[in-house]
CSV table of C-alpha atoms in Angstrom, one decimal:
chain,number,residue,atom,x,y,z
A,1,MET,CA,-15.5,0.5,-6.5
A,2,PRO,CA,-15.7,-2.1,-9.3
A,3,CYS,CA,-16.0,-5.4,-7.3
A,4,TYR,CA,-16.3,-8.7,-9.0
A,5,ALA,CA,-17.0,-12.3,-7.9
A,6,ILE,CA,-15.4,-15.1,-9.5
A,7,GLU,CA,-17.0,-18.4,-9.1
A,8,ASP,CA,-18.1,-18.4,-5.4
A,9,LEU,CA,-15.5,-16.0,-4.2
A,10,ILE,CA,-16.6,-12.5,-3.3
A,11,PRO,CA,-14.1,-9.8,-2.2
A,12,VAL,CA,-14.3,-8.9,1.5
A,13,VAL,CA,-13.6,-5.2,2.6
A,14,ASP,CA,-13.8,-4.4,6.4
A,15,PRO,CA,-16.1,-1.4,7.0
A,16,SER,CA,-13.2,0.5,8.6
A,17,ALA,CA,-11.1,0.2,5.4
A,18,PHE,CA,-11.1,2.8,2.5
A,19,VAL,CA,-11.0,1.5,-1.1
A,20,HIS,CA,-10.9,4.2,-3.7
A,21,PRO,CA,-14.0,3.9,-6.1
A,22,SER,CA,-11.7,3.4,-9.1
A,23,ALA,CA,-9.9,0.4,-7.5
A,24,VAL,CA,-10.7,-3.1,-8.8
A,25,LEU,CA,-11.2,-6.0,-6.6
A,26,ILE,CA,-11.7,-9.5,-8.2
A,27,GLY,CA,-12.6,-12.7,-6.4
A,28,ASP,CA,-10.6,-13.9,-3.5
A,29,VAL,CA,-9.6,-10.5,-1.9
A,30,ILE,CA,-9.6,-9.6,1.8
A,31,VAL,CA,-9.1,-6.0,2.8
A,32,GLY,CA,-8.7,-5.8,6.5
A,33,PRO,CA,-9.5,-3.1,9.1
A,34,ARG,CA,-8.2,0.5,8.8
A,35,CYS,CA,-6.6,-0.4,5.4
A,36,TYR,CA,-6.2,2.2,2.5
A,37,VAL,CA,-6.4,1.1,-1.2
A,38,GLY,CA,-5.6,4.0,-3.6
A,39,ALA,CA,-7.0,4.9,-7.0
A,40,ASN,CA,-6.7,2.4,-9.9
A,41,ALA,CA,-5.1,-0.2,-7.7
A,42,VAL,CA,-6.0,-3.7,-9.0
A,43,LEU,CA,-6.2,-6.8,-6.6
A,44,ARG,CA,-6.8,-9.7,-8.8
A,45,GLY,CA,-7.7,-12.7,-6.7
A,46,ASP,CA,-8.5,-15.0,-9.6
A,47,PHE,CA,-5.8,-17.6,-8.9
A,48,GLY,CA,-4.4,-17.0,-5.4
A,49,ARG,CA,-5.8,-15.0,-2.3
A,50,ILE,CA,-5.0,-11.5,-2.0
A,51,VAL,CA,-4.8,-10.2,1.6
A,52,LEU,CA,-4.2,-6.7,3.1
A,53,GLU,CA,-3.9,-7.1,6.9
A,54,ALA,CA,-5.0,-4.4,9.5
A,55,GLY,CA,-3.5,-1.1,8.9
A,56,SER,CA,-1.7,-1.7,5.7
A,57,ASN,CA,-1.9,0.5,2.5
A,58,LEU,CA,-1.6,-0.1,-1.2
A,59,GLN,CA,-1.4,3.2,-3.1
A,60,ASP,CA,-2.3,4.4,-6.4
A,61,ASN,CA,-1.8,2.2,-9.5
A,62,CYS,CA,-0.5,-0.8,-7.6
A,63,VAL,CA,-1.2,-4.3,-8.7
A,64,MET,CA,-1.5,-7.5,-6.6
A,65,HIS,CA,-1.8,-10.9,-8.2
A,66,SER,CA,-0.5,-14.6,-7.7
A,67,PHE,CA,0.0,-17.8,-9.5
A,68,PRO,CA,-2.6,-20.5,-8.7
A,69,GLY,CA,-2.4,-21.7,-5.1
A,70,GLN,CA,-0.2,-18.8,-4.0
A,71,ASP,CA,-1.3,-16.0,-1.7
A,72,CYS,CA,-0.1,-12.4,-2.1
A,73,ILE,CA,0.0,-10.8,1.5
A,74,ILE,CA,0.6,-7.4,3.0
A,75,GLU,CA,1.0,-7.9,6.7
A,76,ARG,CA,-0.1,-5.5,9.4
A,77,ASP,CA,0.9,-1.8,8.8
A,78,GLY,CA,2.7,-2.7,5.5
A,79,HIS,CA,3.2,0.3,3.2
A,80,VAL,CA,3.3,-0.1,-0.7
A,81,GLY,CA,4.2,2.9,-2.7
A,82,HIS,CA,2.7,4.2,-6.0
A,83,GLY,CA,2.9,2.0,-8.9
A,84,ALA,CA,4.3,-1.1,-7.2
A,85,THR,CA,3.6,-4.6,-8.4
A,86,LEU,CA,3.3,-7.5,-5.9
A,87,HIS,CA,3.0,-11.0,-7.3
A,88,GLY,CA,2.6,-13.9,-5.0
A,89,CYS,CA,4.9,-12.5,-2.3
A,90,THR,CA,4.7,-11.5,1.3
A,91,VAL,CA,5.4,-8.1,2.6
A,92,GLY,CA,6.1,-8.3,6.4
A,93,ASP,CA,4.7,-6.3,9.3
A,94,ASN,CA,5.6,-2.7,9.1
A,95,ALA,CA,7.7,-3.2,5.8
A,96,LEU,CA,7.8,-0.5,3.0
A,97,ILE,CA,7.8,-1.3,-0.6
A,98,GLY,CA,9.0,1.8,-2.7
A,99,MET,CA,7.3,3.3,-5.7
A,100,HIS,CA,7.4,1.3,-8.9
A,101,SER,CA,9.0,-1.7,-7.3
A,102,VAL,CA,8.2,-5.3,-8.2
A,103,VAL,CA,8.3,-8.0,-5.8
A,104,MET,CA,7.9,-11.6,-7.3
A,105,ASP,CA,6.6,-14.9,-6.4
A,106,GLY,CA,7.7,-16.5,-3.2
A,107,ALA,CA,9.7,-13.5,-2.1
A,108,THR,CA,9.3,-12.5,1.6
A,109,ILE,CA,10.2,-9.0,2.7
A,110,GLY,CA,11.1,-9.2,6.3
A,111,ALA,CA,9.4,-7.0,9.1
A,112,ASN,CA,10.4,-3.4,9.3
A,113,SER,CA,12.5,-3.7,6.1
A,114,PHE,CA,12.4,-1.2,3.2
A,115,VAL,CA,12.6,-2.0,-0.5
A,116,GLY,CA,14.0,1.1,-2.4
A,117,ALA,CA,11.9,2.8,-5.3
A,118,CYS,CA,12.2,1.0,-8.6
A,119,SER,CA,13.7,-2.1,-7.2
A,120,PHE,CA,13.2,-5.7,-8.6
A,121,VAL,CA,13.0,-8.5,-5.9
A,122,LYS,CA,13.5,-11.8,-7.5
A,123,ALA,CA,11.3,-14.8,-6.9
A,124,ARG,CA,11.8,-16.7,-3.7
A,125,PHE,CA,14.1,-14.0,-2.2
A,126,ASP,CA,14.2,-14.0,1.5
A,127,CYS,CA,14.7,-10.6,2.9
A,128,PRO,CA,15.7,-10.4,6.6
A,129,PRO,CA,14.0,-7.9,9.1
A,130,GLN,CA,15.0,-4.4,9.2
A,131,VAL,CA,17.2,-4.0,6.3
A,132,LEU,CA,17.3,-1.7,3.2
A,133,LEU,CA,17.0,-3.6,-0.1
A,134,VAL,CA,17.7,-1.9,-3.4
A,135,GLY,CA,18.6,-2.5,-7.0
A,136,ASN,CA,17.8,-4.8,-10.1
A,137,PRO,CA,18.0,-7.4,-8.9
A,138,ALA,CA,17.6,-6.1,-5.3
A,139,ALA,CA,20.2,-6.9,-2.6
A,140,VAL,CA,20.5,-6.0,0.9
A,141,VAL,CA,22.7,-2.9,1.4
A,142,ARG,CA,22.6,-2.2,5.0
A,143,PRO,CA,20.6,-2.7,8.2
A,144,LEU,CA,18.0,0.1,9.1
A,145,ARG,CA,18.3,2.3,12.1
A,146,ASP,CA,15.4,2.4,14.6
A,147,ASP,CA,14.8,6.1,13.7
A,148,GLU,CA,14.4,5.1,10.0
A,149,VAL,CA,11.8,2.5,11.1
A,150,LEU,CA,10.0,5.1,13.3
A,151,TRP,CA,9.9,7.5,10.3
A,152,LYS,CA,8.3,4.8,8.3
A,153,ARG,CA,5.7,4.1,11.0
A,154,ARG,CA,4.8,7.7,11.1
A,155,GLY,CA,4.2,7.8,7.2
A,156,THR,CA,1.9,4.7,7.6
A,157,GLY,CA,0.1,6.4,10.3
A,158,GLU,CA,-0.5,9.3,8.0
A,159,TYR,CA,-2.2,6.9,5.6
A,160,GLN,CA,-4.2,5.2,8.5
A,161,THR,CA,-5.4,8.8,9.3
A,162,LEU,CA,-6.2,9.3,5.6
A,163,THR,CA,-8.4,6.2,5.6
A,164,ALA,CA,-10.5,7.8,8.4
A,165,ARG,CA,-10.4,11.1,6.5
A,166,SER,CA,-11.5,9.5,3.2
A,167,LEU,CA,-14.3,7.5,4.8
A,168,ALA,CA,-15.7,10.7,6.5
A,169,SER,CA,-15.4,13.1,3.4
A,170,HIS,CA,-14.4,11.6,0.0
A,171,ARG,CA,-17.1,12.4,-2.5
A,172,ALA,CA,-17.4,13.0,-6.1
A,173,VAL,CA,-17.6,16.8,-7.0
A,174,GLU,CA,-17.5,19.1,-9.9
A,175,PRO,CA,-14.2,21.1,-10.1
A,176,LEU,CA,-14.3,24.9,-9.3
A,177,SER,CA,-13.6,27.2,-12.2
A,178,ALA,CA,-11.3,29.5,-10.1
A,179,VAL,CA,-9.1,29.1,-7.0
A,180,GLN,CA,-11.2,30.5,-3.9
A,181,PRO,CA,-9.8,33.3,-1.8
A,182,GLU,CA,-7.9,32.0,1.3
A,183,ARG,CA,-8.0,28.5,-0.2
A,184,PRO,CA,-7.1,26.2,2.9
A,185,ARG,CA,-4.4,23.8,3.0
A,186,PHE,CA,-4.1,20.1,4.3
A,187,VAL,CA,-2.1,19.8,7.5
A,188,ALA,CA,-0.4,16.5,8.1
A,189,SER,CA,-0.2,15.7,11.9
A,190,GLY,CA,3.0,17.3,13.4
A,191,HIS,CA,3.6,19.7,10.3
A,192,GLN,CA,2.9,23.3,9.9
A,193,PRO,CA,1.1,24.5,6.7
A,194,LYS,CA,3.3,26.2,4.0
A,195,GLN,CA,2.9,30.0,3.9
A,196,SER,CA,1.6,31.3,0.6
């Protein structure tokens, strides 16, 4: 992975985390245990600290950054969908940020809350725990049921499993020129493979 120091600050990646080789880490970045960082994610710790706490994931094409003196934090088991931008905010324990959402400076997303895809969370917005937040600007639309929070936990669990799978088997290869006979499929835990 492209990893850069700035002044005396060098990114830190726990050995049990997986950071895709195309992700970029700069400066004051801390990636905790069992985290997953996807392809082309950018974690820019050149002003404020960037933190991924244990078990969290930051998917493909996401950006994390901050103003000077502000941290940008994904707390334990936080789940950030493809293409999201987090700027100087805090994503609470087990919260979910939908694909292509933007969460701005000083905003806090409460534990077990969901931010809907393509939402814009204004600076300093204080989202309570276990609610659904959607729109531009984002607003709370309803409480989340316990089964919805459990669904999210399972999805995050799949990313934690993907972290281990990627550490064990992710490697650069040349593509095949044709589909091999009896090509296998991935099977997510608790799911049956599709029939061809």
